[in-house]
mmCIF file with all atom_site columns, C-alpha atoms and ligand atoms in Angstrom:
data_model
loop_
_atom_site.group_PDB
_atom_site.id
_atom_site.type_symbol
_atom_site.label_atom_id
_atom_site.label_alt_id
_atom_site.label_comp_id
_atom_site.label_asym_id
_atom_site.label_entity_id
_atom_site.label_seq_id
_atom_site.pdbx_PDB_ins_code
_atom_site.Cartn_x
_atom_site.Cartn_y
_atom_site.Cartn_z
_atom_site.occupancy
_atom_site.B_iso_or_equiv
_atom_site.pdbx_formal_charge
_atom_site.auth_seq_id
_atom_site.auth_comp_id
_atom_site.auth_asym_id
_atom_site.auth_atom_id
_atom_site.pdbx_PDB_model_num
ATOM   1   C CA . MET A 1 1   ? -1.529 -3.144  20.101  1.00 89.00 ? 1   MET A CA 1
ATOM   2   C CA . LYS A 1 2   ? 1.079  -2.991  17.875  1.00 96.00 ? 2   LYS A CA 1
ATOM   3   C CA . ARG A 1 3   ? 1.192  -4.548  14.282  1.00 97.00 ? 3   ARG A CA 1
ATOM   4   C CA . ARG A 1 4   ? 3.974  -6.609  13.904  1.00 98.00 ? 4   ARG A CA 1
ATOM   5   C CA . VAL A 1 5   ? 6.013  -5.407  10.666  1.00 98.00 ? 5   VAL A CA 1
ATOM   6   C CA . GLY A 1 6   ? 8.970  -7.052  9.208   1.00 98.00 ? 6   GLY A CA 1
ATOM   7   C CA . ILE A 1 7   ? 11.207 -5.126  6.497   1.00 99.00 ? 7   ILE A CA 1
ATOM   8   C CA . LEU A 1 8   ? 13.334 -6.212  3.642   1.00 98.00 ? 8   LEU A CA 1
ATOM   9   C CA . ILE A 1 9   ? 15.883 -4.390  2.395   1.00 98.00 ? 9   ILE A CA 1
ATOM   10  C CA . SER A 1 10  ? 19.060 -4.904  0.280   1.00 98.00 ? 10  SER A CA 1
ATOM   11  C CA . GLY A 1 11  ? 21.195 -2.229  1.304   1.00 98.00 ? 11  GLY A CA 1
ATOM   12  C CA . ARG A 1 12  ? 22.042 1.244   2.981   1.00 98.00 ? 12  ARG A CA 1
ATOM   13  C CA . GLY A 1 13  ? 18.500 0.559   5.057   1.00 98.00 ? 13  GLY A CA 1
ATOM   14  C CA . SER A 1 14  ? 17.850 4.360   5.593   1.00 98.00 ? 14  SER A CA 1
ATOM   15  C CA . ASN A 1 15  ? 14.398 4.070   4.995   1.00 98.00 ? 15  ASN A CA 1
ATOM   16  C CA . MET A 1 16  ? 14.355 0.934   7.279   1.00 98.00 ? 16  MET A CA 1
ATOM   17  C CA . LEU A 1 17  ? 15.699 3.280   9.883   1.00 98.00 ? 17  LEU A CA 1
ATOM   18  C CA . ALA A 1 18  ? 12.774 5.734   9.886   1.00 98.00 ? 18  ALA A CA 1
ATOM   19  C CA . LEU A 1 19  ? 10.653 2.923   10.560  1.00 99.00 ? 19  LEU A CA 1
ATOM   20  C CA . ILE A 1 20  ? 12.603 1.579   13.354  1.00 98.00 ? 20  ILE A CA 1
ATOM   21  C CA . GLU A 1 21  ? 12.974 4.903   14.761  1.00 98.00 ? 21  GLU A CA 1
ATOM   22  C CA . ALA A 1 22  ? 9.453  5.960   14.364  1.00 98.00 ? 22  ALA A CA 1
ATOM   23  C CA . ALA A 1 23  ? 8.335  2.448   16.004  1.00 98.00 ? 23  ALA A CA 1
ATOM   24  C CA . ALA A 1 24  ? 10.184 3.251   19.101  1.00 98.00 ? 24  ALA A CA 1
ATOM   25  C CA . ASP A 1 25  ? 7.307  5.847   20.345  1.00 98.00 ? 25  ASP A CA 1
ATOM   26  C CA . PRO A 1 26  ? 5.093  3.843   22.268  1.00 97.00 ? 26  PRO A CA 1
ATOM   27  C CA . ALA A 1 27  ? 2.457  5.472   20.696  1.00 97.00 ? 27  ALA A CA 1
ATOM   28  C CA . TYR A 1 28  ? 3.369  4.171   17.143  1.00 98.00 ? 28  TYR A CA 1
ATOM   29  C CA . PRO A 1 29  ? 0.678  1.487   16.058  1.00 97.00 ? 29  PRO A CA 1
ATOM   30  C CA . ALA A 1 30  ? 3.451  -0.794  14.693  1.00 98.00 ? 30  ALA A CA 1
ATOM   31  C CA . GLU A 1 31  ? 6.926  -2.302  16.148  1.00 98.00 ? 31  GLU A CA 1
ATOM   32  C CA . ILE A 1 32  ? 9.445  -3.800  13.833  1.00 98.00 ? 32  ILE A CA 1
ATOM   33  C CA . ALA A 1 33  ? 10.199 -7.353  14.361  1.00 98.00 ? 33  ALA A CA 1
ATOM   34  C CA . ILE A 1 34  ? 12.297 -8.575  11.832  1.00 98.00 ? 34  ILE A CA 1
ATOM   35  C CA . VAL A 1 35  ? 14.846 -6.610  9.276   1.00 98.00 ? 35  VAL A CA 1
ATOM   36  C CA . LEU A 1 36  ? 15.670 -9.528  6.347   1.00 98.00 ? 36  LEU A CA 1
ATOM   37  C CA . SER A 1 37  ? 17.888 -8.798  3.587   1.00 98.00 ? 37  SER A CA 1
ATOM   38  C CA . ASN A 1 38  ? 18.820 -10.493 0.411   1.00 97.00 ? 38  ASN A CA 1
ATOM   39  C CA . ARG A 1 39  ? 22.343 -9.765  0.546   1.00 97.00 ? 39  ARG A CA 1
ATOM   40  C CA . GLU A 1 40  ? 24.785 -10.380 3.577   1.00 97.00 ? 40  GLU A CA 1
ATOM   41  C CA . ASP A 1 41  ? 26.786 -6.974  3.065   1.00 97.00 ? 41  ASP A CA 1
ATOM   42  C CA . ALA A 1 42  ? 23.689 -4.655  3.183   1.00 98.00 ? 42  ALA A CA 1
ATOM   43  C CA . GLU A 1 43  ? 24.835 -2.257  5.870   1.00 98.00 ? 43  GLU A CA 1
ATOM   44  C CA . GLY A 1 44  ? 21.075 -1.751  7.052   1.00 98.00 ? 44  GLY A CA 1
ATOM   45  C CA . LEU A 1 45  ? 21.412 -5.162  9.040   1.00 98.00 ? 45  LEU A CA 1
ATOM   46  C CA . VAL A 1 46  ? 24.040 -3.924  10.913  1.00 98.00 ? 46  VAL A CA 1
ATOM   47  C CA . LEU A 1 47  ? 22.047 -0.481  11.547  1.00 98.00 ? 47  LEU A CA 1
ATOM   48  C CA . ALA A 1 48  ? 19.313 -2.381  12.873  1.00 98.00 ? 48  ALA A CA 1
ATOM   49  C CA . ARG A 1 49  ? 21.010 -4.807  15.090  1.00 98.00 ? 49  ARG A CA 1
ATOM   50  C CA . GLU A 1 50  ? 22.221 -1.823  16.989  1.00 98.00 ? 50  GLU A CA 1
ATOM   51  C CA . ARG A 1 51  ? 18.994 -0.717  17.801  1.00 98.00 ? 51  ARG A CA 1
ATOM   52  C CA . GLY A 1 52  ? 18.120 -3.827  19.076  1.00 98.00 ? 52  GLY A CA 1
ATOM   53  C CA . VAL A 1 53  ? 16.003 -5.242  16.235  1.00 98.00 ? 53  VAL A CA 1
ATOM   54  C CA . PRO A 1 54  ? 16.939 -8.845  14.976  1.00 98.00 ? 54  PRO A CA 1
ATOM   55  C CA . ALA A 1 55  ? 17.865 -8.483  11.855  1.00 98.00 ? 55  ALA A CA 1
ATOM   56  C CA . LEU A 1 56  ? 19.221 -11.779 9.190   1.00 98.00 ? 56  LEU A CA 1
ATOM   57  C CA . ALA A 1 57  ? 20.848 -12.218 6.016   1.00 98.00 ? 57  ALA A CA 1
ATOM   58  C CA . ILE A 1 58  ? 19.394 -14.705 3.559   1.00 98.00 ? 58  ILE A CA 1
ATOM   59  C CA . PRO A 1 59  ? 21.343 -14.724 0.730   1.00 96.00 ? 59  PRO A CA 1
ATOM   60  C CA . ALA A 1 60  ? 19.342 -14.739 -2.904  1.00 92.00 ? 60  ALA A CA 1
ATOM   61  C CA . LYS A 1 61  ? 22.803 -16.378 -4.287  1.00 90.00 ? 61  LYS A CA 1
ATOM   62  C CA . LEU A 1 62  ? 22.077 -19.465 -2.319  1.00 94.00 ? 62  LEU A CA 1
ATOM   63  C CA . PHE A 1 63  ? 19.367 -20.191 -4.048  1.00 95.00 ? 63  PHE A CA 1
ATOM   64  C CA . LYS A 1 64  ? 20.843 -19.922 -7.579  1.00 91.00 ? 64  LYS A CA 1
ATOM   65  C CA . SER A 1 65  ? 18.202 -18.972 -9.642  1.00 88.00 ? 65  SER A CA 1
ATOM   66  C CA . ASP A 1 66  ? 15.182 -20.352 -7.490  1.00 96.00 ? 66  ASP A CA 1
ATOM   67  C CA . ARG A 1 67  ? 13.305 -17.178 -6.817  1.00 96.00 ? 67  ARG A CA 1
ATOM   68  C CA . VAL A 1 68  ? 10.681 -19.101 -5.087  1.00 97.00 ? 68  VAL A CA 1
ATOM   69  C CA . ALA A 1 69  ? 13.039 -20.898 -2.613  1.00 98.00 ? 69  ALA A CA 1
ATOM   70  C CA . HIS A 1 70  ? 14.574 -17.767 -1.560  1.00 98.00 ? 70  HIS A CA 1
ATOM   71  C CA . GLU A 1 71  ? 11.202 -16.340 -1.073  1.00 98.00 ? 71  GLU A CA 1
ATOM   72  C CA . LYS A 1 72  ? 10.357 -19.465 1.120   1.00 98.00 ? 72  LYS A CA 1
ATOM   73  C CA . ALA A 1 73  ? 13.372 -19.086 3.173   1.00 98.00 ? 73  ALA A CA 1
ATOM   74  C CA . LEU A 1 74  ? 12.225 -15.148 4.042   1.00 98.00 ? 74  LEU A CA 1
ATOM   75  C CA . GLN A 1 75  ? 8.601  -16.540 4.867   1.00 98.00 ? 75  GLN A CA 1
ATOM   76  C CA . ARG A 1 76  ? 9.657  -19.067 7.157   1.00 98.00 ? 76  ARG A CA 1
ATOM   77  C CA . GLU A 1 77  ? 11.438 -16.179 9.125   1.00 98.00 ? 77  GLU A CA 1
ATOM   78  C CA . LEU A 1 78  ? 8.568  -13.657 8.748   1.00 98.00 ? 78  LEU A CA 1
ATOM   79  C CA . GLU A 1 79  ? 5.911  -16.395 10.166  1.00 98.00 ? 79  GLU A CA 1
ATOM   80  C CA . ARG A 1 80  ? 8.861  -17.404 12.958  1.00 98.00 ? 80  ARG A CA 1
ATOM   81  C CA . ALA A 1 81  ? 8.623  -13.447 13.619  1.00 98.00 ? 81  ALA A CA 1
ATOM   82  C CA . GLY A 1 82  ? 5.050  -13.337 14.065  1.00 98.00 ? 82  GLY A CA 1
ATOM   83  C CA . VAL A 1 83  ? 4.832  -10.689 10.840  1.00 98.00 ? 83  VAL A CA 1
ATOM   84  C CA . GLU A 1 84  ? 1.735  -9.626  9.954   1.00 97.00 ? 84  GLU A CA 1
ATOM   85  C CA . ILE A 1 85  ? 2.892  -6.515  7.557   1.00 98.00 ? 85  ILE A CA 1
ATOM   86  C CA . VAL A 1 86  ? 5.731  -6.365  5.314   1.00 98.00 ? 86  VAL A CA 1
ATOM   87  C CA . CYS A 1 87  ? 7.712  -3.021  4.480   1.00 98.00 ? 87  CYS A CA 1
ATOM   88  C CA . LEU A 1 88  ? 10.048 -2.996  1.406   1.00 98.00 ? 88  LEU A CA 1
ATOM   89  C CA . ALA A 1 89  ? 12.672 -0.426  1.967   1.00 98.00 ? 89  ALA A CA 1
ATOM   90  C CA . GLY A 1 90  ? 15.385 -0.583  -1.019  1.00 97.00 ? 90  GLY A CA 1
ATOM   91  C CA . TYR A 1 91  ? 14.714 -4.326  -1.571  1.00 97.00 ? 91  TYR A CA 1
ATOM   92  C CA . MET A 1 92  ? 16.602 -4.919  -5.251  1.00 95.00 ? 92  MET A CA 1
ATOM   93  C CA . ARG A 1 93  ? 15.094 -7.737  -5.984  1.00 94.00 ? 93  ARG A CA 1
ATOM   94  C CA . LEU A 1 94  ? 11.937 -8.585  -8.169  1.00 91.00 ? 94  LEU A CA 1
ATOM   95  C CA . LEU A 1 95  ? 9.311  -10.586 -6.282  1.00 96.00 ? 95  LEU A CA 1
ATOM   96  C CA . THR A 1 96  ? 7.608  -13.787 -7.414  1.00 97.00 ? 96  THR A CA 1
ATOM   97  C CA . PRO A 1 97  ? 3.652  -14.291 -7.562  1.00 97.00 ? 97  PRO A CA 1
ATOM   98  C CA . PHE A 1 98  ? 4.267  -16.547 -4.153  1.00 97.00 ? 98  PHE A CA 1
ATOM   99  C CA . PHE A 1 99  ? 5.286  -14.013 -2.143  1.00 98.00 ? 99  PHE A CA 1
ATOM   100 C CA . VAL A 1 100 ? 3.139  -11.205 -3.537  1.00 98.00 ? 100 VAL A CA 1
ATOM   101 C CA . GLU A 1 101 ? 0.158  -13.333 -3.375  1.00 97.00 ? 101 GLU A CA 1
ATOM   102 C CA . ALA A 1 102 ? 1.040  -14.590 -0.119  1.00 97.00 ? 102 ALA A CA 1
ATOM   103 C CA . TRP A 1 103 ? 1.312  -11.018 1.251   1.00 98.00 ? 103 TRP A CA 1
ATOM   104 C CA . ALA A 1 104 ? -1.852 -9.182  -1.029  1.00 97.00 ? 104 ALA A CA 1
ATOM   105 C CA . GLY A 1 105 ? -2.831 -6.113  0.626   1.00 96.00 ? 105 GLY A CA 1
ATOM   106 C CA . ARG A 1 106 ? -0.457 -6.507  3.508   1.00 97.00 ? 106 ARG A CA 1
ATOM   107 C CA . ALA A 1 107 ? 2.810  -5.413  1.748   1.00 98.00 ? 107 ALA A CA 1
ATOM   108 C CA . LEU A 1 108 ? 3.923  -2.123  1.307   1.00 98.00 ? 108 LEU A CA 1
ATOM   109 C CA . ASN A 1 109 ? 6.722  -0.374  -0.889  1.00 98.00 ? 109 ASN A CA 1
ATOM   110 C CA . ILE A 1 110 ? 8.295  2.965   -0.973  1.00 98.00 ? 110 ILE A CA 1
ATOM   111 C CA . HIS A 1 111 ? 9.401  4.344   -4.558  1.00 98.00 ? 111 HIS A CA 1
ATOM   112 C CA . PRO A 1 112 ? 11.431 7.129   -5.150  1.00 98.00 ? 112 PRO A CA 1
ATOM   113 C CA . SER A 1 113 ? 9.372  9.146   -7.578  1.00 98.00 ? 113 SER A CA 1
ATOM   114 C CA . LEU A 1 114 ? 5.300  10.322  -8.090  1.00 98.00 ? 114 LEU A CA 1
ATOM   115 C CA . LEU A 1 115 ? 3.636  7.044   -9.264  1.00 98.00 ? 115 LEU A CA 1
ATOM   116 C CA . PRO A 1 116 ? 2.846  6.248   -11.973 1.00 97.00 ? 116 PRO A CA 1
ATOM   117 C CA . ALA A 1 117 ? 5.742  8.437   -13.174 1.00 98.00 ? 117 ALA A CA 1
ATOM   118 C CA . HIS A 1 118 ? 9.088  7.191   -13.441 1.00 98.00 ? 118 HIS A CA 1
ATOM   119 C CA . PRO A 1 119 ? 8.749  3.305   -12.267 1.00 97.00 ? 119 PRO A CA 1
ATOM   120 C CA . GLY A 1 120 ? 12.066 1.639   -11.750 1.00 96.00 ? 120 GLY A CA 1
ATOM   121 C CA . LEU A 1 121 ? 15.584 2.550   -11.485 1.00 96.00 ? 121 LEU A CA 1
ATOM   122 C CA . GLU A 1 122 ? 17.534 6.045   -12.054 1.00 97.00 ? 122 GLU A CA 1
ATOM   123 C CA . THR A 1 123 ? 14.323 8.139   -11.402 1.00 98.00 ? 123 THR A CA 1
ATOM   124 C CA . HIS A 1 124 ? 16.131 11.344  -10.661 1.00 98.00 ? 124 HIS A CA 1
ATOM   125 C CA . GLN A 1 125 ? 18.068 11.001  -13.339 1.00 98.00 ? 125 GLN A CA 1
ATOM   126 C CA . ARG A 1 126 ? 14.686 10.529  -15.459 1.00 98.00 ? 126 ARG A CA 1
ATOM   127 C CA . VAL A 1 127 ? 13.468 13.222  -14.025 1.00 98.00 ? 127 VAL A CA 1
ATOM   128 C CA . LEU A 1 128 ? 15.918 15.338  -15.096 1.00 98.00 ? 128 LEU A CA 1
ATOM   129 C CA . GLU A 1 129 ? 15.857 14.560  -18.391 1.00 98.00 ? 129 GLU A CA 1
ATOM   130 C CA . ALA A 1 130 ? 12.244 14.949  -18.783 1.00 98.00 ? 130 ALA A CA 1
ATOM   131 C CA . ARG A 1 131 ? 12.812 18.198  -17.262 1.00 98.00 ? 131 ARG A CA 1
ATOM   132 C CA . ASP A 1 132 ? 9.975  17.563  -14.837 1.00 98.00 ? 132 ASP A CA 1
ATOM   133 C CA . THR A 1 133 ? 9.390  20.472  -12.412 1.00 98.00 ? 133 THR A CA 1
ATOM   134 C CA . GLU A 1 134 ? 8.351  18.059  -9.659  1.00 98.00 ? 134 GLU A CA 1
ATOM   135 C CA . HIS A 1 135 ? 9.370  15.406  -8.169  1.00 98.00 ? 135 HIS A CA 1
ATOM   136 C CA . GLY A 1 136 ? 8.736  12.880  -5.246  1.00 98.00 ? 136 GLY A CA 1
ATOM   137 C CA . CYS A 1 137 ? 7.988  9.779   -3.467  1.00 98.00 ? 137 CYS A CA 1
ATOM   138 C CA . THR A 1 138 ? 5.347  7.213   -3.182  1.00 98.00 ? 138 THR A CA 1
ATOM   139 C CA . VAL A 1 139 ? 4.238  4.714   -0.811  1.00 98.00 ? 139 VAL A CA 1
ATOM   140 C CA . HIS A 1 140 ? 1.834  1.793   -2.679  1.00 98.00 ? 140 HIS A CA 1
ATOM   141 C CA . LEU A 1 141 ? 0.918  -1.659  -2.008  1.00 98.00 ? 141 LEU A CA 1
ATOM   142 C CA . VAL A 1 142 ? 2.975  -4.353  -3.770  1.00 98.00 ? 142 VAL A CA 1
ATOM   143 C CA . THR A 1 143 ? 1.078  -6.422  -6.645  1.00 97.00 ? 143 THR A CA 1
ATOM   144 C CA . LYS A 1 144 ? 2.248  -8.228  -9.403  1.00 94.00 ? 144 LYS A CA 1
ATOM   145 C CA . GLY A 1 145 ? 3.268  -5.466  -11.475 1.00 91.00 ? 145 GLY A CA 1
ATOM   146 C CA . MET A 1 146 ? 6.488  -3.272  -10.805 1.00 90.00 ? 146 MET A CA 1
ATOM   147 C CA . ASP A 1 147 ? 5.904  -0.546  -8.666  1.00 93.00 ? 147 ASP A CA 1
ATOM   148 C CA . GLU A 1 148 ? 2.022  -0.667  -9.927  1.00 94.00 ? 148 GLU A CA 1
ATOM   149 C CA . GLY A 1 149 ? 0.198  -1.112  -6.745  1.00 96.00 ? 149 GLY A CA 1
ATOM   150 C CA . PRO A 1 150 ? -2.624 1.195   -5.359  1.00 97.00 ? 150 PRO A CA 1
ATOM   151 C CA . ILE A 1 151 ? -1.198 4.237   -4.025  1.00 98.00 ? 151 ILE A CA 1
ATOM   152 C CA . LEU A 1 152 ? -1.474 4.818   -0.522  1.00 98.00 ? 152 LEU A CA 1
ATOM   153 C CA . ALA A 1 153 ? 0.893  8.511   0.136   1.00 98.00 ? 153 ALA A CA 1
ATOM   154 C CA . GLN A 1 154 ? 2.916  10.426  -1.763  1.00 98.00 ? 154 GLN A CA 1
ATOM   155 C CA . ALA A 1 155 ? 5.020  13.756  -0.954  1.00 98.00 ? 155 ALA A CA 1
ATOM   156 C CA . ARG A 1 156 ? 6.272  16.144  -3.651  1.00 98.00 ? 156 ARG A CA 1
ATOM   157 C CA . VAL A 1 157 ? 9.455  18.215  -4.003  1.00 98.00 ? 157 VAL A CA 1
ATOM   158 C CA . PRO A 1 158 ? 10.347 20.949  -6.305  1.00 98.00 ? 158 PRO A CA 1
ATOM   159 C CA . VAL A 1 159 ? 13.357 20.359  -9.235  1.00 98.00 ? 159 VAL A CA 1
ATOM   160 C CA . LEU A 1 160 ? 15.356 23.595  -9.446  1.00 98.00 ? 160 LEU A CA 1
ATOM   161 C CA . ASP A 1 161 ? 17.523 24.799  -11.953 1.00 96.00 ? 161 ASP A CA 1
ATOM   162 C CA . ASN A 1 162 ? 20.865 23.425  -10.892 1.00 97.00 ? 162 ASN A CA 1
ATOM   163 C CA . ASP A 1 163 ? 19.882 20.162  -9.629  1.00 98.00 ? 163 ASP A CA 1
ATOM   164 C CA . THR A 1 164 ? 21.881 16.880  -10.379 1.00 98.00 ? 164 THR A CA 1
ATOM   165 C CA . PRO A 1 165 ? 20.321 13.077  -10.062 1.00 98.00 ? 165 PRO A CA 1
ATOM   166 C CA . GLU A 1 166 ? 22.355 13.817  -6.621  1.00 98.00 ? 166 GLU A CA 1
ATOM   167 C CA . THR A 1 167 ? 20.894 16.610  -5.389  1.00 98.00 ? 167 THR A CA 1
ATOM   168 C CA . LEU A 1 168 ? 17.303 15.534  -6.218  1.00 98.00 ? 168 LEU A CA 1
ATOM   169 C CA . ALA A 1 169 ? 17.506 12.170  -4.664  1.00 98.00 ? 169 ALA A CA 1
ATOM   170 C CA . ALA A 1 170 ? 18.659 13.844  -1.168  1.00 98.00 ? 170 ALA A CA 1
ATOM   171 C CA . ARG A 1 171 ? 15.570 16.150  -0.997  1.00 98.00 ? 171 ARG A CA 1
ATOM   172 C CA . VAL A 1 172 ? 13.163 13.129  -2.096  1.00 98.00 ? 172 VAL A CA 1
ATOM   173 C CA . LEU A 1 173 ? 15.369 10.487  0.518   1.00 98.00 ? 173 LEU A CA 1
ATOM   174 C CA . ALA A 1 174 ? 14.664 13.228  3.394   1.00 98.00 ? 174 ALA A CA 1
ATOM   175 C CA . GLU A 1 175 ? 10.656 13.229  2.232   1.00 98.00 ? 175 GLU A CA 1
ATOM   176 C CA . GLU A 1 176 ? 10.994 9.585   1.742   1.00 98.00 ? 176 GLU A CA 1
ATOM   177 C CA . HIS A 1 177 ? 11.973 9.302   5.928   1.00 98.00 ? 177 HIS A CA 1
ATOM   178 C CA . ARG A 1 178 ? 9.209  11.264  6.887   1.00 98.00 ? 178 ARG A CA 1
ATOM   179 C CA . LEU A 1 179 ? 6.535  9.694   4.480   1.00 98.00 ? 179 LEU A CA 1
ATOM   180 C CA . TYR A 1 180 ? 7.125  5.996   5.024   1.00 98.00 ? 180 TYR A CA 1
ATOM   181 C CA . PRO A 1 181 ? 6.366  6.108   8.817   1.00 98.00 ? 181 PRO A CA 1
ATOM   182 C CA . ALA A 1 182 ? 3.292  8.229   8.386   1.00 98.00 ? 182 ALA A CA 1
ATOM   183 C CA . ALA A 1 183 ? 2.189  6.091   5.583   1.00 98.00 ? 183 ALA A CA 1
ATOM   184 C CA . LEU A 1 184 ? 2.654  3.058   7.590   1.00 98.00 ? 184 LEU A CA 1
ATOM   185 C CA . ALA A 1 185 ? 0.925  4.167   10.546  1.00 98.00 ? 185 ALA A CA 1
ATOM   186 C CA . GLN A 1 186 ? -2.263 5.435   8.646   1.00 97.00 ? 186 GLN A CA 1
ATOM   187 C CA . TYR A 1 187 ? -2.467 2.319   6.567   1.00 97.00 ? 187 TYR A CA 1
ATOM   188 C CA . ILE A 1 188 ? -2.623 0.411   9.909   1.00 97.00 ? 188 ILE A CA 1
ATOM   189 C CA . HIS A 1 189 ? -5.580 2.729   11.053  1.00 95.00 ? 189 HIS A CA 1
ATOM   190 C CA . THR A 1 190 ? -7.415 1.861   8.418   1.00 92.00 ? 190 THR A CA 1
ATOM   191 C CA . LEU A 1 191 ? -7.223 -1.795  9.091   1.00 88.00 ? 191 LEU A CA 1
ATOM   192 C CA . ARG A 1 192 ? -8.672 -1.166  12.840  1.00 71.00 ? 192 ARG A CA 1
ATOM   193 C CA . ASN A 1 193 ? -9.241 -4.596  14.305  1.00 59.00 ? 193 ASN A CA 1
ATOM   194 C CA . GLU A 1 194 ? -9.004 -6.555  11.005  1.00 63.00 ? 194 GLU A CA 1
ATOM   195 C CA . THR A 1 195 ? -7.088 -9.424  11.883  1.00 61.00 ? 195 THR A CA 1
ATOM   196 C CA . LEU A 1 196 ? -4.284 -10.090 10.156  1.00 60.00 ? 196 LEU A CA 1
ATOM   197 C CA . ASP A 1 197 ? -3.767 -13.792 10.614  1.00 55.00 ? 197 ASP A CA 1
ATOM   198 C CA . ARG A 1 198 ? -2.126 -15.364 7.606   1.00 50.00 ? 198 ARG A CA 1
ATOM   199 C CA . ASN A 1 199 ? -2.773 -19.275 6.340   1.00 45.00 ? 199 ASN A CA 1
ATOM   200 C CA . PHE A 1 200 ? 0.991  -20.015 5.885   1.00 38.00 ? 200 PHE A CA 1
HETATM 201 C C1 . GRF B 2 .   ? 15.104 4.457   -1.619  1.00 73.12 ? 1   GRF B C1 1
HETATM 202 O O1 . GRF B 2 .   ? 14.914 5.334   -2.553  1.00 73.12 ? 1   GRF B O1 1
HETATM 203 C C2 . GRF B 2 .   ? 13.604 3.807   -1.961  1.00 73.12 ? 1   GRF B C2 1
HETATM 204 O O2 . GRF B 2 .   ? 12.737 5.121   -2.181  1.00 73.12 ? 1   GRF B O2 1
HETATM 205 C C3 . GRF B 2 .   ? 13.809 3.080   -3.117  1.00 73.12 ? 1   GRF B C3 1
HETATM 206 O O3 . GRF B 2 .   ? 15.624 2.324   -2.673  1.00 73.12 ? 1   GRF B O3 1
HETATM 207 C C4 . GRF B 2 .   ? 16.303 3.468   -1.900  1.00 73.12 ? 1   GRF B C4 1
HETATM 208 C C5 . GRF B 2 .   ? 16.544 2.954   -0.737  1.00 73.12 ? 1   GRF B C5 1
HETATM 209 O O4 . GRF B 2 .   ? 17.112 3.388   0.055   1.00 73.12 ? 1   GRF B O4 1
HETATM 210 N N1 . GRF B 2 .   ? 13.432 2.098   -3.295  1.00 73.12 ? 1   GRF B N1 1
HETATM 211 P P1 . GRF B 2 .   ? 17.209 3.030   1.625   1.00 73.12 ? 1   GRF B P1 1
HETATM 212 O O5 . GRF B 2 .   ? 18.265 1.576   1.517   1.00 73.12 ? 1   GRF B O5 1
HETATM 213 O O6 . GRF B 2 .   ? 16.444 3.124   2.303   1.00 73.12 ? 1   GRF B O6 1
HETATM 214 O O7 . GRF B 2 .   ? 18.406 4.338   2.356   1.00 73.12 ? 1   GRF B O7 1
#
């Protein structure tokens, strides 16, 4: 039986698309039950709907500075869709302990660096500034600290002499699209038959 996955996005949604495309394979252990965005203009919402995946914007701005109220609205939709596992895919809003605790051990994120190196934003620029010879991406469990949770999988790419942040980003992104579906599948296999019922 496929696990029901909800994806949170804020923009382009290329990692979301990689997950949707992987999940289209009947043998893949997850189905994408819903895509939620904190921004109405996220391009990924359109891409999801084109592929028949329900996709909804819950604009953070409607909740002003009340982050928990926004997350409760997300939570209601995830619950309604019967979501068992949450995948953050370019979700650019910090999560509060309310959401992180509700999904402890059941929320994954992809980050464009070889964590613990370079948490946060602008990783490609920082890799070049640090003269790193290697870069990559990490899939990890979501915990309270930003980009800090237990690492599930990593993929590595070389940093080349003439790289710019853009060329490096493209090389890493190609690996992200391969890594995220693979890491999610592997994570689900480790869950075996454990029930993921939640006490909402
Ligand atoms: C990716 O590089 C991801 O690792 C980071 O944000 C970017 C999102 O890109 N967290 P996309 O929306 O998946 O295309």
